mmCIF file of C-alpha atoms and ligand atoms in Angstrom:
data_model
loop_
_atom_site.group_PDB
_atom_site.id
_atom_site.type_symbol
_atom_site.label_atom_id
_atom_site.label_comp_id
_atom_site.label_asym_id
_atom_site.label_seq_id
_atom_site.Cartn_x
_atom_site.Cartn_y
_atom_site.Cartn_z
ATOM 1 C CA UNK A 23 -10.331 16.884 12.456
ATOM 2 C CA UNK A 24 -9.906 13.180 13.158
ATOM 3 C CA UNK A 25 -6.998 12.958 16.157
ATOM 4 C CA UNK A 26 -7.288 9.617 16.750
ATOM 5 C CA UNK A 27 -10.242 7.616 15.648
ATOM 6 C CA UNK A 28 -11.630 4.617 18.148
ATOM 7 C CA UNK A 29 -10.952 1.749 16.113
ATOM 8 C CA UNK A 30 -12.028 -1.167 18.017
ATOM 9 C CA UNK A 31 -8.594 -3.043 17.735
ATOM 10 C CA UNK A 32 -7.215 0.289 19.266
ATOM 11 C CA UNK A 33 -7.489 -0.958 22.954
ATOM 12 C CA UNK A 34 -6.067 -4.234 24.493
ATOM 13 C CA UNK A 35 -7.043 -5.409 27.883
ATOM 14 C CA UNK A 36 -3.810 -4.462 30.013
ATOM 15 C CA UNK A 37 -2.409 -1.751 28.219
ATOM 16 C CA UNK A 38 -4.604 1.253 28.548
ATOM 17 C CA UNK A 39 -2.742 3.772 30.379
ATOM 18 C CA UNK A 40 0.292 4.831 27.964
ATOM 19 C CA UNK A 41 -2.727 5.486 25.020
ATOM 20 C CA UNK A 42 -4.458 7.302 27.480
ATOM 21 C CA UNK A 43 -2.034 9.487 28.749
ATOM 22 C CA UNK A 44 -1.254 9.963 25.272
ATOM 23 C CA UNK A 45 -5.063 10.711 24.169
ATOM 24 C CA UNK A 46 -4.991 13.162 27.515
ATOM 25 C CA UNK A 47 -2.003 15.003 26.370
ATOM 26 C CA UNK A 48 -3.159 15.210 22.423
ATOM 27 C CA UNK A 49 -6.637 16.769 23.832
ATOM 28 C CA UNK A 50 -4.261 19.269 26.182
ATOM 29 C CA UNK A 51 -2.367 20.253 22.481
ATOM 30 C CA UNK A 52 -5.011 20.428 20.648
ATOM 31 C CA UNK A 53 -6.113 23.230 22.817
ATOM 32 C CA UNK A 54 -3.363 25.124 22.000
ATOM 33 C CA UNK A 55 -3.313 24.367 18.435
ATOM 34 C CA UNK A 56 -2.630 27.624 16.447
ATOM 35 C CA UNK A 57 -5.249 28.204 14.108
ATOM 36 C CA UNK A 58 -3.503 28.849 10.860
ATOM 37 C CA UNK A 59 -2.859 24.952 10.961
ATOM 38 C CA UNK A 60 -4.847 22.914 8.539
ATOM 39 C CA UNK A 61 -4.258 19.482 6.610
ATOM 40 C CA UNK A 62 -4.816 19.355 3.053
ATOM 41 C CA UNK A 63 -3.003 16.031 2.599
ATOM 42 C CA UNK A 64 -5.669 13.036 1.744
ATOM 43 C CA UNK A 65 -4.652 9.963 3.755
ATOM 44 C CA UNK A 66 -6.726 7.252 1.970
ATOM 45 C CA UNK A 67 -8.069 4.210 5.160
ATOM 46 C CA UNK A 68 -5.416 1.279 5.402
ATOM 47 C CA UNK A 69 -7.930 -1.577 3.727
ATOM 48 C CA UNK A 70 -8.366 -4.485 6.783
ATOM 49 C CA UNK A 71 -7.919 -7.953 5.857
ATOM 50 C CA UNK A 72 -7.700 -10.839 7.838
ATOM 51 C CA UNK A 73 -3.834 -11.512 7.425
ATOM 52 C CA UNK A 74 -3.108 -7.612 8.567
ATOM 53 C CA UNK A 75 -2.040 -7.684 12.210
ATOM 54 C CA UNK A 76 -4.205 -5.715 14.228
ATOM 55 C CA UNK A 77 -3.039 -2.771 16.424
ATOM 56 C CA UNK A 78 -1.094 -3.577 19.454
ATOM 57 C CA UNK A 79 -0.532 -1.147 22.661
ATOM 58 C CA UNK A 80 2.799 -1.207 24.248
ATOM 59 C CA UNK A 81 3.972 -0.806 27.394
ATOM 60 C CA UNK A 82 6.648 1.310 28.453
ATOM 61 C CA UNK A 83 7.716 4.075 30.748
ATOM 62 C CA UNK A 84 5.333 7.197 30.333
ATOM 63 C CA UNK A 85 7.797 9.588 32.298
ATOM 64 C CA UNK A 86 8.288 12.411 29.787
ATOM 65 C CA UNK A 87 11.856 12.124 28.538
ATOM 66 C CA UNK A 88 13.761 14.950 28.595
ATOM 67 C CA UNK A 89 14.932 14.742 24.969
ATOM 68 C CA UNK A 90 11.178 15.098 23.750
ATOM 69 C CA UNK A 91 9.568 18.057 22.416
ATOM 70 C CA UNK A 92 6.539 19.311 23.596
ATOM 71 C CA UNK A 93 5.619 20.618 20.020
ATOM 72 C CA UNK A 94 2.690 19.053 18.807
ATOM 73 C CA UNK A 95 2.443 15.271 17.858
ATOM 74 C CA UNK A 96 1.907 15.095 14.064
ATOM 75 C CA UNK A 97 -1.583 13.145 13.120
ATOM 76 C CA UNK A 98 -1.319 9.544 13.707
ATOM 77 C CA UNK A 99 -3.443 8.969 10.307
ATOM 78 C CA UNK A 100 -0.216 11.345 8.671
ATOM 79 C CA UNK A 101 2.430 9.662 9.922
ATOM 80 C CA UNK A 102 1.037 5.759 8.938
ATOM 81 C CA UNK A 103 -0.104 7.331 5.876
ATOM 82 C CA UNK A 104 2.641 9.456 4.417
ATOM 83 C CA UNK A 105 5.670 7.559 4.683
ATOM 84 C CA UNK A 106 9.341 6.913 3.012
ATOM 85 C CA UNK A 107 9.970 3.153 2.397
ATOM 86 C CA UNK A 108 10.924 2.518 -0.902
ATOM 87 C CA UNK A 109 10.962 -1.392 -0.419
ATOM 88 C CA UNK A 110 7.338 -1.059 -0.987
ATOM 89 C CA UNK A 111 7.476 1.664 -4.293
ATOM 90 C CA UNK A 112 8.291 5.691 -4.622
ATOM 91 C CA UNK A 113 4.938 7.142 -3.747
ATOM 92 C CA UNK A 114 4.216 8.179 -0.421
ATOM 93 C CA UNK A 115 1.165 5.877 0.260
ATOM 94 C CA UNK A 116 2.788 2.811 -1.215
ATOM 95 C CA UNK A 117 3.831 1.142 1.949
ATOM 96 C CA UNK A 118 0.585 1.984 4.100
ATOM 97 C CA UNK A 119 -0.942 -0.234 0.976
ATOM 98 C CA UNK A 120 1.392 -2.738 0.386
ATOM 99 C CA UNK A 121 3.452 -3.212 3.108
ATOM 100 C CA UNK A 122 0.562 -4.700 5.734
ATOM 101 C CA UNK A 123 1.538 -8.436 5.187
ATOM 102 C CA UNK A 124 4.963 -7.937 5.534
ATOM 103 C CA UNK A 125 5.946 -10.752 8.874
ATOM 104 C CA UNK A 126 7.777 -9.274 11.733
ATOM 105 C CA UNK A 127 7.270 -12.555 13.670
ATOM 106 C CA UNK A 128 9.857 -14.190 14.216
ATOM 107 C CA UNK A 129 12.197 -11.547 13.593
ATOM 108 C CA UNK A 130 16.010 -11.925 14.062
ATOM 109 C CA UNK A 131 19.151 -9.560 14.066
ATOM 110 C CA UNK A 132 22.683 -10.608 12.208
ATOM 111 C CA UNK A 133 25.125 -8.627 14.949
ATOM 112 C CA UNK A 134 28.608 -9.096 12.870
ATOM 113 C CA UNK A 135 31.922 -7.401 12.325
ATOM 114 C CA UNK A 136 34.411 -5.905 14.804
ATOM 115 C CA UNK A 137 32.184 -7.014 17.706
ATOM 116 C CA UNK A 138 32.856 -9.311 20.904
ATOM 117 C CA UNK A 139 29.223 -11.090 20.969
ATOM 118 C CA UNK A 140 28.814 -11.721 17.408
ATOM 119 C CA UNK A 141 25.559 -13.423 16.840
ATOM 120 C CA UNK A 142 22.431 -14.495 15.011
ATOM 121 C CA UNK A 143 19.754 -12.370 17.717
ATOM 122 C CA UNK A 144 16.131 -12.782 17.971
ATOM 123 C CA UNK A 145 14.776 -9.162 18.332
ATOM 124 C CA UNK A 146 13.770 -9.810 21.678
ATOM 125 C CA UNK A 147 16.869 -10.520 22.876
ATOM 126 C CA UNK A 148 18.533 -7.964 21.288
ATOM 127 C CA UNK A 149 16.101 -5.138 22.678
ATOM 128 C CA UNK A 150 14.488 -5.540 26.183
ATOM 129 C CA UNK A 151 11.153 -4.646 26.389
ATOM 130 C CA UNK A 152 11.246 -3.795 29.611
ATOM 131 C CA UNK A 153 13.080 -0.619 28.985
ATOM 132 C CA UNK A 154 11.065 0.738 26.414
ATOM 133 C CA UNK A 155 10.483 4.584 26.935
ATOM 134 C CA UNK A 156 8.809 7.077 24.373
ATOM 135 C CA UNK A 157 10.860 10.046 22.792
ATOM 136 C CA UNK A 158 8.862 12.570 20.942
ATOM 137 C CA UNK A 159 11.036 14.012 18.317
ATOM 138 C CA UNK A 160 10.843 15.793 14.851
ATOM 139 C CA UNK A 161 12.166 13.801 11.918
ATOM 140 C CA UNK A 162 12.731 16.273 9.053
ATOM 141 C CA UNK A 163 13.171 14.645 5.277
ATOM 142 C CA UNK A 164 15.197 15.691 3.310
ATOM 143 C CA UNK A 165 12.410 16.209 0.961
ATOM 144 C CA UNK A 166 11.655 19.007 3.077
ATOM 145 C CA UNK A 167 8.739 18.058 4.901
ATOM 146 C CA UNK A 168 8.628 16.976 8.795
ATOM 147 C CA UNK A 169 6.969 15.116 11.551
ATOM 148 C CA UNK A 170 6.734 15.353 15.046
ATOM 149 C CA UNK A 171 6.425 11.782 16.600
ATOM 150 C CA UNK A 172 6.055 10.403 19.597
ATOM 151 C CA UNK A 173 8.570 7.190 19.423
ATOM 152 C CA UNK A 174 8.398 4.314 21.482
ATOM 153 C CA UNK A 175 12.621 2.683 22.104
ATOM 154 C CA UNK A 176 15.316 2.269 23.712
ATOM 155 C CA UNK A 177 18.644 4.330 23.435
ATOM 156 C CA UNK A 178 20.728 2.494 20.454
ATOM 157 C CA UNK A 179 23.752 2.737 23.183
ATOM 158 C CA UNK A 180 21.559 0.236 25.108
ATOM 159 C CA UNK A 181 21.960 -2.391 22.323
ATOM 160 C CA UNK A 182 25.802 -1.229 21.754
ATOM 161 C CA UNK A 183 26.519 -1.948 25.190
ATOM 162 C CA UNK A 184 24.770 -5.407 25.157
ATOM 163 C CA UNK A 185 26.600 -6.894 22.091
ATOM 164 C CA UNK A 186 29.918 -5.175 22.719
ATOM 165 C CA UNK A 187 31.612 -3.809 20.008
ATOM 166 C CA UNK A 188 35.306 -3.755 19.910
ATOM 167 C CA UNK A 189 37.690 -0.845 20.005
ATOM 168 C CA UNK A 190 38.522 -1.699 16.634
ATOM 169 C CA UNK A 191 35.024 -0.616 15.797
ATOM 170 C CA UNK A 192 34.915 3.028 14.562
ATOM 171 C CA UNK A 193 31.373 3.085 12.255
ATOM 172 C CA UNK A 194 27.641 0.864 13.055
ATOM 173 C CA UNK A 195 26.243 -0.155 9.541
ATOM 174 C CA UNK A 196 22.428 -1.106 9.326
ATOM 175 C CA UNK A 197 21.014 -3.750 6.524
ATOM 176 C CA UNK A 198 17.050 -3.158 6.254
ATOM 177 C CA UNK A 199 15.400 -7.100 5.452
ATOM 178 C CA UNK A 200 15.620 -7.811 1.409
ATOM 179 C CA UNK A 201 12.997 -9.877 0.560
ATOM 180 C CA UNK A 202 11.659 -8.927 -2.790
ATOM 181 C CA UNK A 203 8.464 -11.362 -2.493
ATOM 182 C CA UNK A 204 7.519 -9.740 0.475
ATOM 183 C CA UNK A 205 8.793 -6.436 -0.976
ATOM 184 C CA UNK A 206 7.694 -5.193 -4.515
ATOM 185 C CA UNK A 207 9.781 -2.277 -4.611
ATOM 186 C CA UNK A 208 13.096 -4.687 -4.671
ATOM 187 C CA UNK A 209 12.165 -5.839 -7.578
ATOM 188 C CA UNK A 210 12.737 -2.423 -9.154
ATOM 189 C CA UNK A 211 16.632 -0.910 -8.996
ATOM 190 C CA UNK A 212 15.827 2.693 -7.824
ATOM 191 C CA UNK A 213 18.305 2.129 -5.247
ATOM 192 C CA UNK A 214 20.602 -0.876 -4.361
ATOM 193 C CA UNK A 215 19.275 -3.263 -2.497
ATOM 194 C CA UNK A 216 18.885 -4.057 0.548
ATOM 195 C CA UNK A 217 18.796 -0.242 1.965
ATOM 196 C CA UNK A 218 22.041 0.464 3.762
ATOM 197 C CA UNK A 219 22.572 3.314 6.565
ATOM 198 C CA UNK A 220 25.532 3.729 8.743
ATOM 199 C CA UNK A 221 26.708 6.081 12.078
ATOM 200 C CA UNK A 222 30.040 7.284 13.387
ATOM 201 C CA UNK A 223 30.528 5.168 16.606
ATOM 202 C CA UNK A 224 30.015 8.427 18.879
ATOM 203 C CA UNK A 225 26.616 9.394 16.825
ATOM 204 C CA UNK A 226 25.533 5.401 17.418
ATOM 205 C CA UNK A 227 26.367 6.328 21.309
ATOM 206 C CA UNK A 228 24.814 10.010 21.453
ATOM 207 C CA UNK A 229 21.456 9.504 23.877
ATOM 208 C CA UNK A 230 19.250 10.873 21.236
ATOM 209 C CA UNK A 231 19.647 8.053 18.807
ATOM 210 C CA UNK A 232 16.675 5.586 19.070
ATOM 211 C CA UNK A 233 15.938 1.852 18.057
ATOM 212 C CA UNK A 234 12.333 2.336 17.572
ATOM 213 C CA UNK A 235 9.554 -0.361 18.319
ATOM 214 C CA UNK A 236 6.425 1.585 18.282
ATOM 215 C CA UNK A 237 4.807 4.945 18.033
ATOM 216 C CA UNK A 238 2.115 6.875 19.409
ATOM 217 C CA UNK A 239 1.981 3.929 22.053
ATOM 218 C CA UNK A 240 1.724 1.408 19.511
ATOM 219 C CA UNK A 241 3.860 -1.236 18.049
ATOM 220 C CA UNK A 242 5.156 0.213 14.956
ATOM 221 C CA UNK A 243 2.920 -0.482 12.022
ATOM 222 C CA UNK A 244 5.063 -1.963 9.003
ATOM 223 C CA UNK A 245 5.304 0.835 6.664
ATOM 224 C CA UNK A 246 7.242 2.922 9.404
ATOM 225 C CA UNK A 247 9.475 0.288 9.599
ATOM 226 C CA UNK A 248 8.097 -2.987 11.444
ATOM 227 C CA UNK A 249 9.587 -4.016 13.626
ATOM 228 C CA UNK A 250 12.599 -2.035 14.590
ATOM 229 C CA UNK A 251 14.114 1.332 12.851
ATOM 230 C CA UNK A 252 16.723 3.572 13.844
ATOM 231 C CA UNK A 253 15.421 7.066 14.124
ATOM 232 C CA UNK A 254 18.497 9.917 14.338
ATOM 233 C CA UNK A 255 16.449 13.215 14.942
ATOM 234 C CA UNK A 256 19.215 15.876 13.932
ATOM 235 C CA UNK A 257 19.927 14.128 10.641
ATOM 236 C CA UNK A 258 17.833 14.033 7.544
ATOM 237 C CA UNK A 259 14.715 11.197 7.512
ATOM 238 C CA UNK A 260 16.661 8.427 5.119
ATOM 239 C CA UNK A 261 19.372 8.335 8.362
ATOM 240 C CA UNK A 262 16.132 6.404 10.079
ATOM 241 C CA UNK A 263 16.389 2.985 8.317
ATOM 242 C CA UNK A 264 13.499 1.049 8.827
ATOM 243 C CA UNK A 265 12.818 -3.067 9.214
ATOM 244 C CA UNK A 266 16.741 -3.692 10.060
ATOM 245 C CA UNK A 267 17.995 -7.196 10.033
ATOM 246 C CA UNK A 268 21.844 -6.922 10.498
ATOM 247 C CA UNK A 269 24.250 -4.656 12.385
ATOM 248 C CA UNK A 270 27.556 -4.421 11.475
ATOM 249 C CA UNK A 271 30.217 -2.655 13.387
ATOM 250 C CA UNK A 272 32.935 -1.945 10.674
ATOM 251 C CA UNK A 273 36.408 -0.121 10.854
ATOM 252 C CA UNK A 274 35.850 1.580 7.531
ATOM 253 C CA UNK A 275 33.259 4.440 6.903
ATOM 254 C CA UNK A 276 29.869 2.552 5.287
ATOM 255 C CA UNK A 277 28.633 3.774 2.000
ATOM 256 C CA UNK A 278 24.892 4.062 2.542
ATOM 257 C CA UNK A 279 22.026 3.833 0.003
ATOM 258 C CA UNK A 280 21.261 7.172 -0.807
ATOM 259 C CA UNK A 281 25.117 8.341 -1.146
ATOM 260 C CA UNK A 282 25.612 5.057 -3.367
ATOM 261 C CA UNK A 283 22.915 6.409 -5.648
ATOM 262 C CA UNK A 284 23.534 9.993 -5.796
ATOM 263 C CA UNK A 285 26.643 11.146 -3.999
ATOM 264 C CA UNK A 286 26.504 15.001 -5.258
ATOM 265 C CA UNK A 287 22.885 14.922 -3.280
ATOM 266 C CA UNK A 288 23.271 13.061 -0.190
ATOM 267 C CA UNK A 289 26.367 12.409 1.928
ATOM 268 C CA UNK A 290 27.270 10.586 4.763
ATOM 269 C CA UNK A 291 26.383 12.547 7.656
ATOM 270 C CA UNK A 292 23.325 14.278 6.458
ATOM 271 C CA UNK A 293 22.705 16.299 9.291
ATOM 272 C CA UNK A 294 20.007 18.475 9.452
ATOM 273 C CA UNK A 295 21.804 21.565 7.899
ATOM 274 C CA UNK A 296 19.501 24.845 6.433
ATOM 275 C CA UNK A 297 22.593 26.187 5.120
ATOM 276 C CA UNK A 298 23.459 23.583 2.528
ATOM 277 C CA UNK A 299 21.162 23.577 -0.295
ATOM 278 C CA UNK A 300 20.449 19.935 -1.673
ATOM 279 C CA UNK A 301 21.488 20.238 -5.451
ATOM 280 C CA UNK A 302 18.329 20.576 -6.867
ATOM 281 C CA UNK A 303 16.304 22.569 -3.514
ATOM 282 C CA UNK A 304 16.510 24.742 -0.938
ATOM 283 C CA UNK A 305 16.877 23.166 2.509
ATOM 284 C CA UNK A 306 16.193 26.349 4.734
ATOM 285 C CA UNK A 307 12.575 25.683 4.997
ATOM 286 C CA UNK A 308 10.314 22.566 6.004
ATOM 287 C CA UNK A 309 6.757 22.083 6.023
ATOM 288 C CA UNK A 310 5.779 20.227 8.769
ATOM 289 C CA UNK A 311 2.959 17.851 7.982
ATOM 290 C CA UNK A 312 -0.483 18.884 8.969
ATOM 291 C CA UNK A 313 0.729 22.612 8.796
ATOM 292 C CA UNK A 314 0.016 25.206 6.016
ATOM 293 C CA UNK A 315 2.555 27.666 6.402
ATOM 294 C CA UNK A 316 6.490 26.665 6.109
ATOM 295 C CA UNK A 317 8.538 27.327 8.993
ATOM 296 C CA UNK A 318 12.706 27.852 8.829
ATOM 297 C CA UNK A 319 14.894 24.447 9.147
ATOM 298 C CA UNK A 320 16.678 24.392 12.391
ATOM 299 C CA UNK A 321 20.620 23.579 12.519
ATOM 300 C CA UNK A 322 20.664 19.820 13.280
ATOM 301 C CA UNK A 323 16.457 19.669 13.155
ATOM 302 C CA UNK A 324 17.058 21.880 16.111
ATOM 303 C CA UNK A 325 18.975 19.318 18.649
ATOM 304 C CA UNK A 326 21.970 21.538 18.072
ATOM 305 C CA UNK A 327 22.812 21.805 21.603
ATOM 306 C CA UNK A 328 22.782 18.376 22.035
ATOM 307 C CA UNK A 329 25.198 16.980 18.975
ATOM 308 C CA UNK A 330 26.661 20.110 17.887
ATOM 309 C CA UNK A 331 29.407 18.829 19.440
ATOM 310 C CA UNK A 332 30.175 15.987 17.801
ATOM 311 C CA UNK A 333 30.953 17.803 14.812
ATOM 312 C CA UNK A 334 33.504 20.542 15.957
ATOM 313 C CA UNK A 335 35.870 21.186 13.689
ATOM 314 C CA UNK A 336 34.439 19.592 11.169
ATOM 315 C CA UNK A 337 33.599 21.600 7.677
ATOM 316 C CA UNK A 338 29.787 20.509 7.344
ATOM 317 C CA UNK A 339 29.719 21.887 4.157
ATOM 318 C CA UNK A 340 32.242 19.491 3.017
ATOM 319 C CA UNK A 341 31.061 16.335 5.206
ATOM 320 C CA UNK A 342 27.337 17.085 4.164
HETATM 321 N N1 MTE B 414 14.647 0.694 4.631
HETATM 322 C C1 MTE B 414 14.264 1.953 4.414
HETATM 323 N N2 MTE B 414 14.339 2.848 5.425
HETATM 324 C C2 MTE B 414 13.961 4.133 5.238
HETATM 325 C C3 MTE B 414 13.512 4.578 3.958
HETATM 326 C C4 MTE B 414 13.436 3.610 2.907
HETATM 327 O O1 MTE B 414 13.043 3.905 1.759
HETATM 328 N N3 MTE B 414 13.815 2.324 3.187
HETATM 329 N N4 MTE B 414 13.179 5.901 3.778
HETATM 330 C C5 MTE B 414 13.818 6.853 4.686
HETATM 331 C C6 MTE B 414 13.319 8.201 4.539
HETATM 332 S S1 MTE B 414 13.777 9.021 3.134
HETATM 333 C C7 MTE B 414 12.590 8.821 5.520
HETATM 334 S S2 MTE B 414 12.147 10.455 5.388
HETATM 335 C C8 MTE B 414 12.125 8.073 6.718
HETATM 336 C C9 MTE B 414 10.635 8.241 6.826
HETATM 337 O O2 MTE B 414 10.129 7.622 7.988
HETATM 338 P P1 MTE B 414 8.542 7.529 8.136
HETATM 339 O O3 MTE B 414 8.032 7.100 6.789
HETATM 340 O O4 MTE B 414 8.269 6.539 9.202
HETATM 341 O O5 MTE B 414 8.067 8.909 8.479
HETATM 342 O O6 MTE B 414 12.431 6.695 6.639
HETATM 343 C C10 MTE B 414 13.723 6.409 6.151
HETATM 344 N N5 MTE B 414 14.018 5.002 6.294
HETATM 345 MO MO1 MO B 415 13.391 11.296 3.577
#
């Protein structure tokens, strides 16, 4: 089994130690891989082209966070491969295919609504890169598969903070870029574009939500969401909006994309829940990618301790 192949692009001059470390600790799991694990999944190469930006290394704080899992780090081959992003089509490999041109240079962030520093943002300014640490987390679909990745971010409260949002402001909305040339799933109407998500105020705040960058010590590549996504570990995958060009800080609960299109399937909160069936499947199980075997769903992905409390008193059957 591949773990993480030495492409040549893979190294840049000043930034070996985070991939290191992370090669060092991926040996150390391996090790203690159980056996019944095997991958059955074909994850066809990423064709190269000359207009595909190559691999970049990040920096950031290596300290382990102690929000991260120690499980083991789903295959970084998986997780570029088998991906959600229905800007680029419905199947799974679509946006490892088509998504490679997409440009993330410049890249700038509407901040608008009920917010004291209002703003047209480049992303740098928006997110300093200086405080970049990695989170390794599961992200569980609500297709009932799941991940574990190690994330490189900064705390979405970080970005709250900077930008100010005032007490008027009780929900954070997300807008993912629409830009059907660029995009070739826009052009079809599986879901309204552009892809909307949205966060109670105190779930923005909560330390485990993440505005994303990179992964596995990278910069993210564009198909998991180039190049900045939210990613919400207790709540169901399409939380996680990728590519986001506008945050909104609204009074009034937002309707996102998935409730807009099927509201009997997906609600609002979508937290991680194995004791509300989706509609049409069972949600007490997961297969996490990589793995043969199913394992049970964990209450909120298993970060229960951590948010449980920002849902007491609240019927989650009801507020699914
Ligand atoms: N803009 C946008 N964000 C999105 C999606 C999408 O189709 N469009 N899919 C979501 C879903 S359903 C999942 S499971 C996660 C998958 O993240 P990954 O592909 O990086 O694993 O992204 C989420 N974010
Ligand atoms: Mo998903």
């Amino acid at each position: 089994m591949l773990i993480n192949r030495n492409r040549p692009w893979h190294l840049s001059e000043n930034a070996v130690t985070p991939e290191e470390l992370y090669l060092n600790r991926r040996d150390f799991m391996k090790a203690g891989a159980a056996l019944g694990m095997m991958s059955f999944l074909p994850f066809p190469a990423v064709a190269q082209d000359a207009a595909i930006k190559p691999e970049t290394s990040l920096t950031y704080d290596p300290a382990p966070n102690i929000y991260s899992t120690r499980e083991q780090h789903t295959r970084y081959e998986a997780a570029t491969t088998y991906t959600n992003f229905y800007e680029f089509g419905t199947d799974k490999g679509d946006a490892a295919e088509k998504a490679q041109k997409l440009r993330t240079t410049p890249w700038t962030i509407e901040v608008d609504g009920d917010v004291v520093r209002p703003g047209r943002y480049d992303i740098d300014d928006l997110i300093d890169r200086t405080q970049l640490e990695e989170r390794i987390y599961r992200l569980r679909c609500v297709e009932a598969w799941s991940m574990v990745i190690p994330w490189i971010g900064i705390p979405l409260a970080a970005v709250i903070d900077r930008v100010v949002p005032t007490t008027k402001a009780k929900y954070i909305r997300f807008e993912t870029l629409y830009d059907p040339q660029q995009m070739p799933g826009q052009r079809s109407s599986v879901l309204d574009w552009p892809y909307v998500e949205g966060l109670r105020m105190d779930e923005a705040r909560h330390p485990l939500a993440l505005l994303a960058v990179g992964m596995y010590g990278k910069e993210l590549r564009p198909q998991n969401g180039a190049p900045v996504r939210l990613v919400v570990p207790w709540k169901y995958g399409f939380k996680s909006i990728k590519s986001i060009v506008r945050i909104s800080f609204t009074r009034r609960r937002p309707l996102n994309s998935w409730q807009k299109s099927a509201p009997r399937e997906y609600g609002f909160y979508a937290n991680v829940n194995p004791e509300v069936d989706h509609p049409r499947w069972s949600q007490a199980k997961e297969r996490r990618i990589g793995e043969f075997f199913r394992r049970p769903t964990l209450m909120f992905n298993g970060y229960g301790e951590d948010v449980a409390s920002l849902y007491s008193g609240m019927n989650l059957r009801k507020y699914f």
